[in-house]
Amino acid sequence: MGKRFERIKAPELQERVVSAEEAASWIQDGMTLGLSGFTQAGDAKAVPLALAKRAEFETFKVNVYTGASLGSNIDTVFAQSGIVHKRLPFQSDPVMRRKINEGAMLYTDHHLSHTAEWIRDGVITPIDFAIIEAISITKDGMIIPTTSVGNSAIFAQYAKNVIVEINTEQPERLYRLHDIYDTGTHEGRNPIPLTHVADRIGTTGIPVDMEKIRGIVFTDQIDSPSTIVPPDSETEAIASHLLALLRSEIKAGRLTEKLAPIQSGVGSVANSALRGLIDSEFHDLEMYSEVLQDAVFDLIDADVLRFASGSAITLSKEKMAQVYSDFRKYEDKIVLRPQEITNHPGLIRRLGLIAVNTALEFDIYGNVNSTHVSGTKMMNGIGGSGDFARNSRLSIFVSKSTAKGGNISSVVPFVTHVDHTEHDVDVLITEHGYADLRGLAPRERAGLIIENCADPTYRDQLSGYYEEALTRGGQTPHVLEKAFSWYQRLAETGSMLEK
Amino acid sequence: MGKRFERIKAPELQERVVSAEEAASWIQDGMTLGLSGFTQAGDAKAVPLALAKRAEFETFKVNVYTGASLGSNIDTVFAQSGIVHKRLPFQSDPVMRRKINEGAMLYTDHHLSHTAEWIRDGVITPIDFAIIEAISITKDGMIIPTTSVGNSAIFAQYAKNVIVEINTEQPERLYRLHDIYDTGTHEGRNPIPLTHVADRIGTTGIPVDMEKIRGIVFTDQIDSPSTIVPPDSETEAIASHLLALLRSEIKAGRLTEKLAPIQSGVGSVANSALRGLIDSEFHDLEMYSEVLQDAVFDLIDADVLRFASGSAITLSKEKMAQVYSDFRKYEDKIVLRPQEITNHPGLIRRLGLIAVNTALEFDIYGNVNSTHVSGTKMMNGIGGSGDFARNSRLSIFVSKSTAKGGNISSVVPFVTHVDHTEHDVDVLITEHGYADLRGLAPRERAGLIIENCADPTYRDQLSGYYEEALTRGGQTPHVLEKAFSWYQRLAETGSMLEK
């Protein structure tokens, strides 16, 4: 049977090994799938790709639930093949994005901590097949995930059938990387016992009724590497303003040099901001985040970060090779949890996080758009930013002040889509500086945001809008008929800037 | 010393009794006050009113923090006298509202569960004087609140000085009505042990360093009664649609006839919706809410409601007389908690609430405006609606479909202020029906909201907007240059309706 069968420790399950094609053949038109995968880490690969192949000869549609975005081209292939009826809760694929915006497929964009509750409460269509990538299955049928947990545990628990993809390229030493905790249903639910980022409160794998494991597929395809854009002068300026903010918090007695557990959104700006901590005076740091990116391992190497809790490990090609070849160095300093736990509002409030997330645009009163270009076209999704922003001790949004060579201002009179309301945004940072909005009324915020965050070329234009709005009065002064005029100007002239 | 001194059980505190005028004289220009009071229940009355009197002869400003809205004309008098620099976190006074919208005073509108964290973390200006209404002070200096807890405990704990207003008209048998739990600071914070709505997890009063009690004032002014507008055909229709929704949840196996702990916003629509439960098949109900209104006691009387947890008791004049004259009947069925606990995101998620709150307007994609008329003028504030909507099992917003005799549609293309994003709104109800948005993509929501919730006179107009928006495409189709045109039409013609 070969060495790879040793990954299936329950002998009665070894006979359930099938090809990816056979497993994919069980999936019928109209079914709902729950796929492992979070920010292109630990995604089920073989069966989804075999399923998409069927679309060359057959017409069918499925609903696809995941942890977050998928790698390995799966979302691209799914979108191109037209087999997805509805997708949730997050994606970041250019082809899928286009199909969504054309109305060719449905996308339910929602808080990453909410999917598990929706499944438990029977709110969304039940899952027919959960397809979960694993390093192994234990003697008692527990699934040990690979590089992400995401929604895999809740999918496996509630799905009618489970398909396990055992990835033999993922080292078995990832065993004990995961901590799987189930909140249970609302009735008689106990407090989640986690009080420190490093606490282990659950099981080492996903407990699942062995009867439900319909098939096991072997794969050896590793995760897609992430593309980290190197820091530029603007992301470096953002990182330095973040450090200045943290220093001023220490000076005010609100933080110490150990800061507080940090959450950091995905992407190059956040990665650059995190890297900025390496050469700082801060020490013994902790992370309680979703995705552990390159910078997290750099911070561990630099002995600045004590422990990191996340739901996925997403690395560049170089970093991936280094981290997994020397994983012993990290294994006591990392844990992966279900996204319901990493993003849990009660735990975020309890631990008192510093949350750093990326805004697409924000307005002069502090409302943030994270998802929609010009209010209509979906970029990726809200992801976990809402879970963190609402409940953190210090909720920070970062953005470059302009886009498209200065033709688009990220600071606008009125955002075209609100993902984070003025009530949930503490501090805004661009390359020009930061605006600390905590405790401020809207009229106190506007000037601060314009002066500290907007690009100088747009400041007069923003001030002009605000001054006209003041003549109308109100808690949150606006000139409604001009609130979105910047987007019209952009559409007509190619720039938001007044001539 | 008189019988009323028996309310001060700590003999060493009895000598600190002063007049309201003397206590008010300690307050200096520029100070920050933390006043007890939540939805006109349990507000400190004598000292604030004596303070406002000083404004007849002196010029000064103070910051005023409360639990929520104040009664006894305090916010009116404060606004008229011009002594408030900044007010938070909630108000609902017409005069104060006018001053806020004129820019004559600052108002920081924020989630009611957040004030305690801001104070603990030192984010907002520290409190010089906490002024707390009480029924008594215990031997060890614990303050026993009256008809609300609100933010009183955190104010007393963090204020430099405390003034206690002992209200001798409030019966001492309110002792043991309260359950005061302190989450403590972030460092080493433990899980909040509450797992059932009736659990008692704290102390019977507010523990306070006796040294800080600077003065004690006697008062006998009872709370302002609430004005409950009687149900009309529209609020009755809303209540019946709510019942239909709950029945369909039972049919789908998502709820039983015991439902789930209910949170209900303040006001006549919510009160009417609650009263609708009296003659239903539902039984053994529980509430985990902010304000316990008339209907809560009607439900207890009808033996439909088993237990109610709140932060304040706010009653009409008639109900107040009945409830307090026969309080023994209710005392084992009610508990009042700090608003940080009633509105705690982790507890709301843990208990799995059904949350019913009022919208000012909502749009065709499910974004809700709870606060701003035409995007600019503050009504009351977001209150606790965000705490509940984000984290509940079932987040419902109710509204009449029109206002001002049909000239304003509550269902609009694009709300002018977003307090609850599309990610946080499960079900919308008007007198015409309900739209269950759970799991739906924006393009699935629009038609449902227009057909089920909008007033028939506005449906074509809304569909026309949506159809034009569809030609532009996107995840959330919009015609940005027309998104706010309904408000212009209203301003110009007196109606949102197209001629």
Coordinates of C-alpha atoms in Angstrom, one line a residue, chain A residues 85-86 88 100-111 113-114 117-118 121-124 185-196 249 253-254 259-260 340 343-353 367 371-372 374-378 382 386-391 393 414-424 426 437-445 472-481 483-484 487-488, chain B residues 85-86 88 100-111 113-114 117-118 121-124 185-196 249 252-254 259-260 340 343-353 367 371-372 374-378 382 386-387 389-391 393 414-424 426 437-445 472-481 483-484 487-488:
Chain A
H85 CA -23.7 29.5 -8.1
K86 CA -22.9 31.2 -4.8
L88 CA -18.9 32.9 0.5
I100 CA -19.1 38.6 -9.5
N101 CA -19.3 42.2 -10.7
E102 CA -20.9 41.0 -14.0
G103 CA -23.6 39.3 -12.0
A104 CA -22.6 35.9 -13.4
M105 CA -22.2 34.4 -9.9
L106 CA -23.4 35.4 -6.5
Y107 CA -21.1 36.4 -3.7
T108 CA -22.1 36.7 0.0
D109 CA -19.5 38.9 1.6
H110 CA -19.6 38.6 5.4
H111 CA -17.6 38.7 8.6
S113 CA -16.3 34.9 12.4
H114 CA -19.9 34.5 11.3
E117 CA -22.7 30.4 13.4
W118 CA -24.6 30.5 10.2
D121 CA -27.9 27.7 13.2
G122 CA -28.9 26.2 9.9
V123 CA -29.2 29.7 8.3
I124 CA -27.4 28.9 5.0
T185 CA -24.7 25.5 20.0
H186 CA -26.2 28.4 21.8
E187 CA -28.0 26.3 24.3
G188 CA -25.9 26.1 27.5
R189 CA -22.8 27.4 25.7
N190 CA -19.9 27.8 28.1
P191 CA -17.4 30.7 28.1
I192 CA -14.5 30.1 25.7
P193 CA -11.6 29.5 28.2
L194 CA -8.9 31.3 26.3
T195 CA -7.2 34.1 28.3
H196 CA -3.8 34.3 26.7
E249 CA 0.3 55.4 23.5
G253 CA 0.4 55.3 29.9
R254 CA -2.0 53.3 27.8
L259 CA 2.2 46.6 23.5
A260 CA -0.9 44.4 23.3
E340 CA -14.4 31.6 14.6
N343 CA -11.9 36.4 15.0
H344 CA -14.3 36.0 18.0
P345 CA -15.7 39.3 19.2
G346 CA -15.6 38.2 22.8
L347 CA -12.0 37.1 22.7
I348 CA -10.9 40.2 20.8
R349 CA -12.5 42.4 23.4
R350 CA -11.1 40.2 26.2
L351 CA -7.5 40.3 25.0
G352 CA -7.6 44.0 24.0
L353 CA -6.0 43.8 20.6
N367 CA -16.2 55.8 7.8
T371 CA -14.6 46.3 -0.3
H372 CA -16.2 48.3 -3.1
S374 CA -16.8 53.4 -6.5
G375 CA -19.4 51.8 -4.3
T376 CA -20.3 49.1 -6.7
K377 CA -17.5 46.8 -7.8
M378 CA -16.3 44.2 -5.3
I382 CA -14.7 42.5 4.3
G386 CA -15.0 44.0 10.9
D387 CA -14.5 41.4 13.6
F388 CA -11.3 43.1 14.7
A389 CA -12.2 46.8 14.2
R390 CA -15.3 46.7 16.2
N391 CA -13.9 44.9 19.3
R393 CA -8.7 48.1 22.1
F414 CA -18.4 60.4 1.7
V415 CA -17.4 56.8 1.1
T416 CA -19.4 55.0 -1.5
H417 CA -19.7 51.9 0.6
V418 CA -19.5 51.6 4.4
D419 CA -17.9 48.5 5.9
H420 CA -16.7 50.1 9.1
T421 CA -18.8 52.9 10.5
E422 CA -17.5 56.0 12.2
H423 CA -18.3 54.1 15.5
D424 CA -15.7 51.4 14.8
D426 CA -10.1 54.7 16.1
L437 CA -10.3 59.9 16.3
R438 CA -11.0 58.3 19.6
G439 CA -13.6 60.1 21.6
L440 CA -14.0 62.8 19.0
A441 CA -17.3 64.2 17.6
P442 CA -17.6 64.3 13.8
R443 CA -16.8 68.0 13.6
E444 CA -13.6 67.4 15.5
R445 CA -12.6 64.6 13.2
R472 CA -25.9 73.3 6.2
G473 CA -25.3 72.3 9.8
G474 CA -25.8 69.0 11.5
Q475 CA -23.9 66.6 13.7
T476 CA -22.3 65.3 10.5
P477 CA -22.4 68.1 8.0
H478 CA -22.7 67.1 4.3
V479 CA -23.7 68.5 1.0
L480 CA -25.6 65.5 -0.2
E481 CA -25.9 66.5 -3.8
A483 CA -21.2 63.9 -1.7
F484 CA -20.4 61.6 -4.6
Y487 CA -16.6 59.8 -8.5
Q488 CA -18.4 61.5 -11.4
Chain B
H85 CA -18.8 71.1 26.0
K86 CA -19.1 67.4 25.0
L88 CA -21.5 61.0 25.3
I100 CA -25.8 69.5 18.7
N101 CA -27.0 70.0 15.1
E102 CA -26.2 73.7 15.3
G103 CA -22.7 72.8 16.3
A104 CA -23.2 74.6 19.7
M105 CA -22.0 71.5 21.6
L106 CA -20.1 68.4 20.7
Y107 CA -21.7 64.9 20.8
T108 CA -19.7 61.7 20.5
D109 CA -22.2 59.0 19.5
H110 CA -20.9 55.5 20.1
H111 CA -21.7 51.9 21.0
S113 CA -20.8 48.8 25.4
H114 CA -17.7 50.8 24.5
E117 CA -13.5 50.3 27.8
W118 CA -12.7 53.9 26.8
D121 CA -8.1 52.3 28.8
G122 CA -7.7 56.1 29.5
V123 CA -8.9 57.0 26.0
I124 CA -11.3 59.8 26.9
T185 CA -8.4 45.6 32.6
H186 CA -7.2 43.7 29.6
E187 CA -4.2 42.2 31.4
G188 CA -5.1 38.7 32.6
R189 CA -8.8 39.3 32.0
N190 CA -10.9 36.2 32.7
P191 CA -13.9 35.0 30.8
I192 CA -17.2 36.6 32.0
P193 CA -18.9 33.6 33.7
L194 CA -22.4 34.4 32.6
T195 CA -24.0 31.5 30.7
H196 CA -27.8 32.1 31.4
E249 CA -37.9 29.9 12.3
A252 CA -37.4 25.5 10.0
G253 CA -36.1 23.9 13.2
R254 CA -34.0 26.9 14.1
L259 CA -37.5 31.2 21.2
A260 CA -34.1 32.6 22.4
E340 CA -21.0 46.8 29.3
N343 CA -24.4 44.8 25.6
H344 CA -21.2 42.7 25.6
P345 CA -20.4 41.3 22.2
G346 CA -19.1 38.1 23.6
L347 CA -22.2 37.5 25.8
I348 CA -24.6 38.4 23.0
R349 CA -22.9 35.9 20.7
R350 CA -22.7 33.3 23.5
L351 CA -26.4 33.5 24.4
G352 CA -27.6 33.7 20.8
L353 CA -30.0 36.6 21.1
N367 CA -27.7 49.0 5.1
T371 CA -29.2 58.1 13.7
H372 CA -29.0 60.8 11.1
S374 CA -30.9 63.2 5.7
G375 CA -27.4 62.0 6.6
T376 CA -26.6 65.1 8.6
K377 CA -28.9 65.9 11.5
M378 CA -28.6 63.7 14.6
I382 CA -26.8 54.5 17.8
G386 CA -24.8 48.0 17.0
D387 CA -23.7 45.9 19.9
A389 CA -27.1 43.7 15.6
R390 CA -23.5 42.6 15.0
N391 CA -23.5 39.7 17.4
R393 CA -28.3 35.0 16.3
F414 CA -28.7 54.5 -0.6
V415 CA -28.9 55.4 3.1
T416 CA -27.4 58.8 4.0
H417 CA -25.6 57.5 7.0
V418 CA -24.6 53.9 7.7
D419 CA -24.8 52.7 11.3
H420 CA -25.4 49.0 10.6
T421 CA -23.7 47.7 7.4
E422 CA -25.2 45.1 5.1
H423 CA -23.0 42.6 7.0
D424 CA -24.9 43.1 10.2
D426 CA -30.5 39.8 9.0
L437 CA -31.6 38.7 4.1
R438 CA -29.5 36.0 5.7
G439 CA -27.0 34.5 3.4
L440 CA -28.1 36.5 0.4
A441 CA -25.9 38.4 -2.0
P442 CA -26.8 42.1 -2.6
R443 CA -28.5 41.4 -5.9
E444 CA -30.8 38.8 -4.2
R445 CA -31.6 41.3 -1.4
R472 CA -23.9 49.7 -14.5
G473 CA -23.1 46.3 -13.0
G474 CA -21.2 45.5 -9.8
Q475 CA -21.6 43.4 -6.7
T476 CA -23.8 46.2 -5.3
P477 CA -25.2 48.1 -8.4
H478 CA -25.7 51.8 -7.9
V479 CA -26.2 55.0 -9.9
L480 CA -24.0 57.1 -7.7
E481 CA -25.2 60.5 -9.2
A483 CA -28.2 57.7 -5.1
F484 CA -29.1 60.7 -2.9
Y487 CA -33.3 63.8 -0.5
Q488 CA -33.0 66.6 -3.0

